[in-house]
XYZ file of C-alpha atoms in Angstrom:
696
model
C 137.976 102.456 112.593
C 139.794 99.278 113.521
C 142.204 97.903 110.980
C 140.664 95.084 108.976
C 142.345 92.070 107.508
C 143.151 92.007 103.824
C 140.537 89.305 103.323
C 137.781 91.439 104.810
C 138.554 94.185 102.285
C 138.581 91.919 99.257
C 135.071 92.806 98.185
C 135.601 96.515 98.764
C 138.576 96.991 96.453
C 136.829 95.424 93.479
C 135.734 97.959 90.901
C 133.029 97.835 88.304
C 135.418 96.184 85.863
C 136.447 93.504 88.334
C 133.070 92.222 89.484
C 133.243 88.743 90.946
C 131.698 86.080 88.763
C 128.661 84.304 90.263
C 129.602 81.118 92.049
C 128.250 77.860 90.689
C 127.028 76.890 94.152
C 125.324 80.123 95.208
C 123.068 79.976 98.266
C 119.927 81.706 99.523
C 120.404 85.046 101.233
C 120.052 85.069 105.027
C 119.110 87.581 107.691
C 122.759 87.546 108.751
C 123.772 88.545 105.224
C 121.411 91.487 105.282
C 122.623 92.702 108.678
C 126.302 92.528 107.716
C 126.262 93.950 104.190
C 128.677 96.870 103.796
C 126.977 100.244 103.488
C 128.420 102.902 101.204
C 127.644 106.503 102.068
C 127.441 109.743 100.126
C 130.614 110.627 98.194
C 132.582 113.859 98.130
C 134.437 114.926 94.979
C 137.629 116.978 94.751
C 137.375 120.382 93.015
C 139.260 119.100 89.964
C 136.863 116.150 89.638
C 139.637 113.566 89.928
C 139.041 112.040 93.353
C 136.016 110.700 95.173
C 136.052 110.125 98.908
C 133.337 108.072 100.551
C 132.541 106.209 103.720
C 131.806 102.519 104.119
C 130.189 101.070 107.225
C 131.116 97.500 108.077
C 129.429 95.156 110.549
C 131.351 92.446 112.402
C 129.777 89.057 111.744
C 130.232 87.810 115.312
C 129.296 90.845 117.394
C 127.333 92.949 114.880
C 129.374 95.948 116.009
C 129.528 98.618 113.309
C 132.377 100.924 112.370
C 132.819 103.367 109.528
C 135.935 104.186 107.516
C 136.917 106.427 104.592
C 138.191 105.501 101.134
C 139.701 107.474 98.261
C 139.109 106.567 94.599
C 140.435 107.909 91.304
C 137.200 108.554 89.421
C 138.575 108.261 85.884
C 141.444 105.770 86.147
C 140.402 102.405 84.645
C 140.299 99.588 87.199
C 141.112 102.008 90.026
C 140.860 100.532 93.488
C 139.593 102.448 96.523
C 142.359 103.177 99.033
C 141.756 103.283 102.761
C 142.571 106.684 104.289
C 142.464 108.473 107.649
C 142.282 105.184 109.534
C 142.711 105.359 113.300
C 142.288 102.351 115.556
C 139.067 102.124 117.566
C 137.519 105.136 115.817
C 135.027 105.775 113.036
C 135.515 108.316 110.267
C 132.645 109.689 108.200
C 131.176 112.681 106.359
C 134.109 113.627 104.064
C 134.451 116.977 102.242
C 137.356 118.314 100.166
C 138.944 121.681 100.806
C 138.550 124.371 98.148
C 142.070 123.742 96.817
C 141.627 119.961 96.885
C 144.740 119.485 98.991
C 142.924 118.417 102.157
C 140.009 116.226 103.115
C 137.947 117.183 106.145
C 135.771 114.660 107.950
C 134.215 113.823 111.322
C 135.657 111.293 113.737
C 135.191 110.198 117.341
C 138.920 109.454 117.716
C 139.243 112.104 120.453
C 136.293 110.754 122.406
C 133.909 113.305 120.896
C 132.640 113.852 117.354
C 135.053 116.491 116.056
C 136.454 117.796 112.784
C 139.589 116.110 111.433
C 141.722 116.648 108.346
C 144.229 114.804 106.193
C 146.305 116.101 103.322
C 145.734 114.673 99.821
C 148.490 114.996 97.224
C 147.911 115.308 93.487
C 148.814 111.628 93.199
C 146.350 110.626 95.930
C 148.885 110.148 98.693
C 147.479 111.057 102.083
C 149.097 112.336 105.212
C 148.457 111.607 108.870
C 145.106 112.559 110.421
C 145.111 115.906 112.216
C 142.403 116.996 114.643
C 140.956 120.246 113.299
C 138.557 121.182 116.116
C 138.247 120.843 119.866
C 134.801 122.216 120.563
C 132.844 121.608 123.742
C 129.945 119.836 122.002
C 129.788 117.021 119.494
C 129.671 118.123 115.864
C 126.738 116.557 114.009
C 127.766 117.884 110.593
C 129.653 120.580 108.745
C 129.793 122.474 105.455
C 132.856 124.267 104.070
C 132.483 127.706 102.501
C 133.247 128.070 98.766
C 136.610 129.754 99.424
C 137.532 127.257 102.121
C 138.245 130.059 104.561
C 135.188 129.387 106.730
C 133.131 126.455 107.931
C 129.596 125.995 109.241
C 129.156 123.301 111.871
C 126.029 122.187 113.660
C 125.035 120.206 116.706
C 122.670 120.202 119.684
C 123.412 123.401 121.631
C 121.545 125.290 124.358
C 119.767 128.322 122.904
C 121.230 130.577 125.584
C 124.756 129.301 124.889
C 126.813 131.817 122.901
C 129.460 129.277 121.932
C 129.427 125.802 120.431
C 128.686 123.980 123.671
C 128.197 125.017 127.293
C 128.259 123.172 130.587
C 124.469 123.346 130.836
C 122.309 121.623 128.213
C 119.614 124.287 128.390
C 116.879 121.636 128.692
C 114.002 123.408 130.445
C 111.980 120.191 130.735
C 114.107 119.024 133.673
C 114.082 121.745 136.327
C 114.605 119.260 139.177
C 115.015 118.424 141.921
C 113.509 115.110 140.802
C 113.765 113.236 137.511
C 110.440 114.455 136.128
C 110.037 116.140 132.764
C 107.781 119.199 132.671
C 106.087 120.525 129.513
C 103.771 123.432 128.816
C 103.450 122.921 125.040
C 104.050 120.396 122.265
C 106.336 118.785 121.057
C 106.762 116.515 124.061
C 108.296 113.662 122.085
C 109.606 113.495 118.530
C 110.434 110.340 116.564
C 112.452 108.473 119.229
C 113.395 111.136 121.777
C 111.784 113.200 124.488
C 111.994 116.870 123.606
C 114.504 119.150 125.290
C 113.015 122.683 125.066
C 115.836 125.180 125.264
C 118.250 122.905 123.383
C 118.193 122.808 119.574
C 120.190 121.802 116.549
C 122.089 125.046 115.857
C 124.552 126.210 113.209
C 127.741 128.141 114.010
C 130.116 129.696 111.489
C 133.861 129.634 112.189
C 137.016 130.800 110.489
C 139.367 128.107 109.214
C 142.993 129.012 109.876
C 145.759 126.667 108.776
C 143.200 123.907 108.341
C 141.753 124.209 111.848
C 138.663 125.808 113.369
C 139.549 129.155 114.932
C 137.775 131.398 117.401
C 134.497 130.973 119.266
C 132.277 131.108 116.178
C 129.040 132.927 115.452
C 125.554 131.451 115.851
C 123.495 131.631 112.662
C 120.023 131.464 114.218
C 119.844 134.974 115.697
C 116.569 135.286 117.587
C 115.051 132.267 115.840
C 114.019 129.308 117.962
C 114.056 125.982 116.180
C 116.186 123.178 114.801
C 118.451 123.560 111.793
C 118.980 121.163 110.221
C 115.403 120.135 110.925
C 114.673 117.098 113.059
C 114.520 114.199 112.901
C 115.996 113.643 109.413
C 117.427 116.935 108.129
C 121.090 117.179 107.148
C 123.572 119.117 105.087
C 121.150 119.387 102.157
C 119.315 122.010 104.229
C 122.362 124.291 104.510
C 124.194 126.346 101.863
C 126.923 128.970 101.952
C 126.445 132.032 99.782
C 128.867 132.016 96.832
C 130.951 134.841 98.309
C 131.276 133.388 101.832
C 129.207 136.291 103.179
C 126.585 134.175 104.861
C 124.738 130.919 105.342
C 121.271 129.907 104.138
C 119.482 127.230 106.145
C 116.122 125.510 106.599
C 114.266 125.937 109.890
C 110.753 125.509 111.285
C 109.863 127.720 114.248
C 109.686 125.667 117.448
C 106.577 126.749 119.299
C 103.314 125.180 120.402
C 102.144 125.022 116.783
C 105.205 123.154 115.515
C 103.612 119.656 115.675
C 100.865 120.885 113.318
C 103.098 122.807 110.914
C 105.113 121.844 107.834
C 106.146 125.479 107.361
C 109.871 124.982 106.940
C 111.406 128.235 105.706
C 114.769 129.152 104.232
C 116.592 131.785 106.262
C 119.810 133.610 105.568
C 122.282 135.061 108.049
C 125.554 136.920 107.572
C 128.632 134.943 108.566
C 129.067 137.187 111.611
C 125.617 136.145 112.859
C 123.810 139.383 112.001
C 120.884 140.303 109.728
C 118.880 137.087 109.860
C 116.166 137.123 107.189
C 113.380 134.784 106.052
C 113.659 134.424 102.275
C 110.503 132.302 101.823
C 108.151 134.006 104.258
C 105.359 134.302 101.690
C 104.985 130.525 101.410
C 103.330 128.898 104.438
C 104.182 125.394 103.266
C 107.583 123.673 103.091
C 110.649 125.360 101.565
C 113.892 123.413 101.771
C 117.176 122.311 100.162
C 118.713 125.705 99.262
C 121.419 125.451 96.584
C 123.338 128.317 94.961
C 124.460 128.029 91.357
C 128.228 127.784 90.756
C 128.196 131.130 88.933
C 126.570 132.747 91.960
C 123.630 134.131 89.991
C 120.748 131.956 91.206
C 119.325 130.252 94.256
C 117.431 126.995 93.783
C 115.282 125.218 96.331
C 112.312 122.877 96.589
C 108.898 124.110 97.719
C 105.487 122.681 98.496
C 102.246 124.582 97.942
C 99.849 123.291 100.595
C 100.556 124.010 104.265
C 100.612 121.108 106.713
C 100.774 118.402 104.022
C 104.104 116.599 104.264
C 103.597 114.632 101.017
C 102.701 117.523 98.759
C 104.691 117.819 95.535
C 108.123 119.430 95.941
C 108.611 121.817 93.017
C 112.041 123.067 91.963
C 112.148 126.852 92.237
C 114.698 129.422 91.079
C 115.324 132.962 92.297
C 117.815 135.144 90.446
C 120.347 137.438 92.033
C 118.592 140.712 92.758
C 115.079 139.283 92.433
C 112.464 140.332 94.945
C 112.516 138.548 98.291
C 108.706 138.541 98.249
C 108.759 135.620 95.834
C 106.971 137.443 93.011
C 109.941 136.846 90.684
C 110.431 133.191 91.641
C 110.328 130.701 88.781
C 108.649 127.319 89.267
C 111.056 125.407 87.103
C 109.281 122.044 87.420
C 105.780 123.417 87.889
C 104.524 121.437 84.881
C 106.352 118.225 85.781
C 104.175 115.927 87.878
C 106.952 114.520 90.033
C 108.259 115.516 93.456
C 111.890 116.641 93.688
C 113.933 114.698 96.245
C 117.358 116.339 95.905
C 118.992 119.272 94.080
C 122.479 119.664 92.591
C 123.612 122.271 90.077
C 125.524 121.345 86.928
C 129.063 122.746 86.811
C 128.121 125.286 84.118
C 125.019 126.521 85.997
C 122.874 125.857 82.909
C 120.964 122.940 84.395
C 120.273 121.140 87.633
C 120.291 117.473 88.583
C 117.398 116.265 90.688
C 116.128 112.896 91.841
C 112.471 111.894 92.041
C 110.391 108.762 92.410
C 109.141 107.700 88.973
C 106.862 104.634 88.877
C 109.014 101.956 90.570
C 112.383 103.686 90.143
C 114.119 106.683 91.692
C 116.273 108.083 88.862
C 118.428 111.144 88.264
C 116.892 113.810 86.018
C 118.443 116.867 84.396
C 116.359 120.056 84.452
C 117.140 122.936 82.107
C 117.636 126.051 84.247
C 115.807 128.264 81.736
C 113.085 126.181 80.080
C 112.433 123.646 82.852
C 112.679 120.776 80.351
C 113.294 117.480 82.164
C 115.387 114.565 80.893
C 115.822 111.249 82.664
C 119.482 110.255 82.922
C 119.596 106.933 84.783
C 117.867 103.607 84.315
C 116.224 101.146 86.658
C 117.058 101.409 90.342
C 117.332 103.929 93.155
C 119.821 106.741 92.491
C 120.893 109.342 95.046
C 123.838 111.449 96.274
C 124.356 113.139 92.901
C 127.413 115.352 92.363
C 128.177 117.217 89.152
C 131.538 116.706 87.482
C 132.985 118.801 84.689
C 131.878 118.408 81.098
C 128.360 117.261 81.860
C 129.338 114.143 83.802
C 127.893 113.181 87.186
C 128.766 110.784 89.969
C 126.055 109.173 92.077
C 125.136 106.139 94.148
C 122.740 103.480 92.904
C 121.071 100.460 94.483
C 118.290 98.079 93.482
C 116.355 95.050 94.663
C 119.433 92.974 93.797
C 121.999 94.752 95.959
C 123.057 97.739 98.121
C 124.479 101.036 96.925
C 127.589 101.418 94.813
C 129.217 104.395 93.170
C 128.656 105.147 89.472
C 129.817 107.744 86.946
C 127.697 108.868 84.031
C 129.477 110.759 81.262
C 127.867 113.444 79.119
C 127.390 110.958 76.262
C 125.316 108.708 78.516
C 127.970 106.051 79.145
C 127.745 104.691 82.670
C 130.725 103.242 84.549
C 130.410 101.362 87.790
C 133.174 102.571 90.106
C 132.797 100.325 93.153
C 131.469 96.923 94.074
C 131.648 97.016 97.847
C 129.618 93.843 98.394
C 130.792 91.981 95.287
C 132.232 88.941 97.039
C 129.215 88.518 99.315
C 126.661 88.980 96.536
C 128.504 86.464 94.361
C 127.801 83.838 97.022
C 124.074 84.613 97.092
C 121.326 83.566 94.708
C 119.887 86.351 92.601
C 116.168 86.981 92.416
C 113.880 87.371 89.451
C 111.993 90.659 89.368
C 108.907 91.167 87.239
C 106.797 94.296 87.080
C 103.103 94.097 86.371
C 100.359 96.639 85.792
C 96.641 96.249 86.329
C 93.465 98.276 86.611
C 92.922 99.214 90.232
C 90.349 101.330 92.031
C 88.501 103.784 89.769
C 89.977 101.946 86.790
C 93.346 103.620 87.330
C 96.624 101.969 86.365
C 98.371 100.466 89.390
C 101.847 98.920 89.387
C 103.276 96.017 91.320
C 106.294 93.738 91.440
C 106.929 90.026 91.849
C 110.267 89.044 93.361
C 111.133 85.361 93.602
C 114.225 83.130 93.748
C 115.900 82.610 90.396
C 115.279 79.172 88.907
C 112.844 78.254 91.690
C 111.022 74.958 91.151
C 107.413 74.192 91.958
C 104.756 76.337 93.571
C 105.822 79.196 95.831
C 103.766 80.577 98.719
C 103.191 84.326 98.574
C 104.648 86.993 100.848
C 102.340 89.983 100.263
C 104.194 93.163 101.310
C 102.354 96.435 101.933
C 104.508 99.556 102.119
C 104.314 102.288 104.716
C 103.961 106.015 104.349
C 101.277 105.650 103.172
C 102.740 108.076 100.634
C 105.632 105.770 99.742
C 106.576 102.997 97.338
C 107.878 99.434 97.382
C 110.042 100.178 94.366
C 113.250 98.902 92.857
C 115.502 99.799 95.773
C 117.542 98.156 98.501
C 116.510 98.266 102.136
C 118.407 97.076 105.177
C 115.055 96.581 106.917
C 112.156 95.557 104.631
C 114.082 93.686 101.984
C 112.150 91.651 99.361
C 115.274 89.772 98.276
C 115.946 88.198 101.667
C 112.246 87.323 102.012
C 112.151 85.713 98.574
C 115.268 83.748 99.492
C 113.237 81.842 102.072
C 111.282 80.237 99.231
C 108.540 82.819 98.657
C 107.175 84.823 95.779
C 107.157 88.346 97.185
C 104.392 90.554 95.796
C 104.246 94.331 96.235
C 101.571 96.765 95.056
C 101.886 100.545 94.828
C 98.284 101.282 95.794
C 96.478 104.637 95.565
C 98.448 107.047 97.739
C 101.848 105.832 96.551
C 104.445 108.215 95.130
C 105.911 108.265 91.644
C 102.623 108.323 89.726
C 101.672 111.977 89.904
C 100.369 114.116 92.750
C 96.706 113.334 92.135
C 97.420 109.626 92.653
C 99.314 110.401 95.860
C 96.533 112.672 97.143
C 93.838 110.091 96.450
C 94.349 108.277 99.763
C 93.320 111.340 101.744
C 90.486 110.412 104.156
C 90.293 107.045 102.378
C 92.871 104.899 104.168
C 90.856 101.697 104.031
C 89.063 102.338 100.738
C 90.903 102.517 97.407
C 94.146 101.074 98.850
C 92.426 97.864 99.973
C 90.659 97.579 96.630
C 94.018 97.940 94.882
C 95.561 95.282 97.101
C 92.765 92.832 96.364
C 93.006 93.464 92.633
C 96.796 93.357 92.791
C 96.726 90.011 94.585
C 94.616 88.572 91.775
C 96.741 90.237 89.089
C 99.917 88.726 90.529
C 98.410 85.225 90.386
C 97.379 85.845 86.795
C 100.849 87.170 85.923
C 102.836 84.316 87.465
C 101.321 80.837 87.680
C 104.127 79.705 89.996
C 102.597 81.657 92.879
C 100.427 79.572 95.186
C 97.595 81.922 96.129
C 96.217 79.462 98.664
C 99.332 79.839 100.811
C 99.944 83.491 101.552
C 101.150 85.704 104.370
C 100.581 89.485 104.474
C 103.256 91.754 105.935
C 103.409 95.495 106.540
C 104.878 98.242 108.732
C 103.590 101.652 109.826
C 100.730 102.383 107.406
C 101.428 98.880 106.084
C 100.833 97.707 109.649
C 97.612 99.698 109.770
C 96.599 97.831 106.619
C 97.411 94.525 108.322
C 94.892 95.399 111.032
C 92.415 96.575 108.397
C 92.858 93.372 106.383
C 92.339 91.286 109.517
C 88.859 92.760 109.877
C 87.908 93.445 106.248
C 89.604 90.693 104.229
C 89.814 87.993 106.894
C 89.615 84.892 104.681
C 92.494 85.624 102.337
C 95.742 85.109 104.297
C 97.167 82.258 106.303
C 99.118 84.666 108.504
C 99.786 88.342 109.113
C 102.962 90.104 110.265
C 102.294 93.568 111.641
C 105.210 95.867 112.459
C 104.376 99.135 114.232
C 100.878 99.284 112.794
C 98.010 101.531 113.858
C 95.252 99.594 115.611
C 93.086 102.431 116.929
C 92.985 105.704 114.995
C 91.400 107.514 117.942
C 94.172 106.818 120.443
C 96.762 107.333 117.689
C 95.421 110.826 117.025
C 96.146 111.778 120.644
C 99.511 110.025 121.076
C 101.491 110.514 117.859
C 103.844 113.506 117.707
C 103.744 114.996 114.187
C 100.092 115.978 114.286
C 100.203 117.543 110.832
C 100.364 114.086 109.253
C 97.426 112.530 111.074
C 95.267 115.640 110.792
C 95.891 116.163 107.085
C 95.319 112.545 106.119
C 92.118 112.218 108.143
C 90.455 115.614 107.810
C 91.554 117.560 110.875
C 91.725 117.020 114.640
C 89.764 114.022 115.885
C 86.824 116.024 117.213
C 86.357 117.804 113.859
C 86.658 114.868 111.469
C 83.824 113.767 109.252
C 83.277 110.040 109.770
C 86.209 109.805 112.180
C 85.610 106.117 112.930
C 85.039 105.020 109.325
C 88.526 103.645 108.707
C 89.351 102.624 112.279
C 90.542 98.972 112.401
C 89.354 98.700 116.003
C 85.760 98.710 114.785
C 86.152 95.452 112.848
C 87.906 93.210 115.341
C 84.898 90.890 115.591
C 85.996 89.500 112.198
C 89.576 88.757 113.236
C 90.829 85.200 113.017
C 94.160 85.267 111.142
C 97.299 84.245 113.087
C 99.276 87.449 113.630
C 102.787 88.367 114.722
C 102.965 91.874 116.213
C 106.339 93.695 116.373
C 107.185 97.097 117.820
C 109.970 99.246 119.258
C 109.488 100.801 122.698
C 111.137 104.031 121.526
C 108.634 104.445 118.705
C 106.929 107.771 119.349
C 105.517 108.055 115.820
C 103.226 105.067 116.435
C 103.546 104.237 120.147
C 104.045 100.570 121.027
C 100.655 100.356 122.712
C 99.237 100.164 119.165
C 100.688 96.640 119.052
C 100.021 95.782 122.684
C 96.283 96.423 122.281
C 95.620 94.087 119.316
C 97.894 91.433 120.801
C 95.825 91.550 123.982
C 92.624 91.172 121.965
C 94.041 88.286 119.899
C 95.156 86.486 123.033
C 91.748 86.880 124.672
C 90.052 85.524 121.535
C 92.454 82.568 121.256
C 93.711 83.824 117.879
C 97.250 82.496 117.395
C 99.481 85.477 118.044
C 102.899 86.565 119.203
C 104.322 89.902 120.393
C 107.949 90.909 119.773
C 109.013 94.143 121.493
C 112.438 95.783 121.140
C 113.207 98.065 124.105
C 116.089 99.797 122.277
C 114.477 100.448 118.869
C 112.161 103.129 117.497
C 109.853 102.987 114.453
C 112.610 101.132 112.618
C 114.787 98.167 113.556
C 118.340 99.394 113.019
C 120.709 97.326 115.160
C 122.360 94.236 113.719
C 121.416 91.683 116.375
C 117.872 93.030 116.523
C 117.574 92.784 112.755
C 118.533 89.114 112.875
C 116.047 88.442 115.670
C 113.339 90.331 113.759
C 113.896 88.271 110.625
C 114.065 84.963 112.471
C 110.700 85.670 114.066
C 109.215 86.799 110.752
C 110.513 83.799 108.815
C 109.417 81.359 111.526
C 105.913 82.837 111.533
C 105.649 82.688 107.744
C 106.908 79.110 107.582
C 104.669 78.033 110.426
C 101.479 79.046 108.639
C 102.341 78.676 104.944
C 104.742 75.738 104.875
C 103.471 73.542 107.659
C 106.147 74.449 110.182
C 105.763 73.688 113.889
C 102.753 75.389 115.460
């Protein structure tokens, strides 16, 4: 990472005890602020619990170029300041992990021109040595995990299946046999998330010896005869991989890649000896998802998260335990959270192996919970906000990251007595310049008389009536909770002079599995009723909201709902903003890639569905009249961009005010800095145009 000026690091070195005081002349947050906020990544903790290493991604204000660097922090020293480490010019460093003796920090860097393993020494006093390249493999390393003894390492990356080493001259992609540029496929997947599939090339794990702090030998592939990606694509990572306590082998999550893969959520946990032999499926009996293997520190138990229903990606993830020596058939497995109606999002063992720390969505928060390893009793440990990246420290303490609607992630420590200490404040200076927002939660009776929750986010000390920005979350099994987003961010929308209203309609997560399941084959039913009732409840809760000036916004399923609202609630909103929304369920069923999602939510393949057209927005376009901004990424293979091109074409032909914004270099999400600014400028202009009398 390029060296930064001292001024640019001012916010980073502030700790929780040196938070900048709010400025008297704070200003509204801008799209540029959102795009250039520093982003703190998952921490690593030294074996003695003294040091935390973490990455911070910074974005240049002028170019929006992003680079990532590493920092070291004394976890327990009062007023400790993070220290920059492993910095090399024109390179990014990320993914830190301490060696077993705590004397070295391994990480990934592109300093050599490829993503490879690097290492620096760390003294007891926190002094660090010069960066040393620790691998020179043929392929880029996507991630790594050190063995408990530190004598071995598992690394993974995209490698040809017929390649015996970590990288060969040929990619193994059978879809491009030549001599032309055409891709040839005989089975699905053809595309996945944002990439065309490359059959014959997969994310594969190799185990290597570590000798004198460097990767040694040619390594051993962990997948044996298995064909599939591990970690799983598109979002799997190190949480899907675990070394056995004795360094004998590696456990990993994998879904078989065959013609049925697009219809299957059957991720299994496999184990392989470190020499690449004796590959075994340890969760074969369960045909639904099994993932996140984690061995207890005492080596006596394996924990993981499992779903019950095959092909349902939003089923409840239950924490399971299998003891050393228990049957591999699963008959001895213990469902530790079987009676807890929340879905486990991450797993980390306590240092004494007597409990586990998990995260889960709970109403509008995403806290850390402690689960007793014997009784399954659950205790919530953290308050409001979105906690993640939990690591156990000694004596019952934990370290974790936390964000909220007010700001991005920072690092926190919670001691056994419940005292919480903020360890970093990476965006302190920037946030001190920006107005805060007021956040109010409200509850109302929604569809079927069920309790439904929502939030109102508006500028602090705002005067007069505020038009409404009505945000509908995606998923649909998701939540617009108390968390920070670099994409759909209520704070930056409220800063434009709006009261932002969100509703966690039927189908949302954090309210029990029955509530989540209730959207099944009912996409336009109970959710729309909840949104209508939530709109009215928000006006009743806060008289400052001007319900006669309102714009509805949503992405993915939220975008589907924008199209559904346009035809089934056409007189309510002054404008609509639809990002990557589904316009025609029929064409979507034949063009999306993860078929399990569409077929579960709608009752099977298109030809077999009862009332297949019932919730199709296309069937209600004769009622459309609301001015609509359509946005999409060309690389979106989850909901292809034609789902925005079609309704834009219709709106144009019907003289409905409309605009189309297409990003050729983005997928389902808008990730790049300049594109984010352009996205927000278009969104804000459209909102202002129709709710505040801006130029039409």
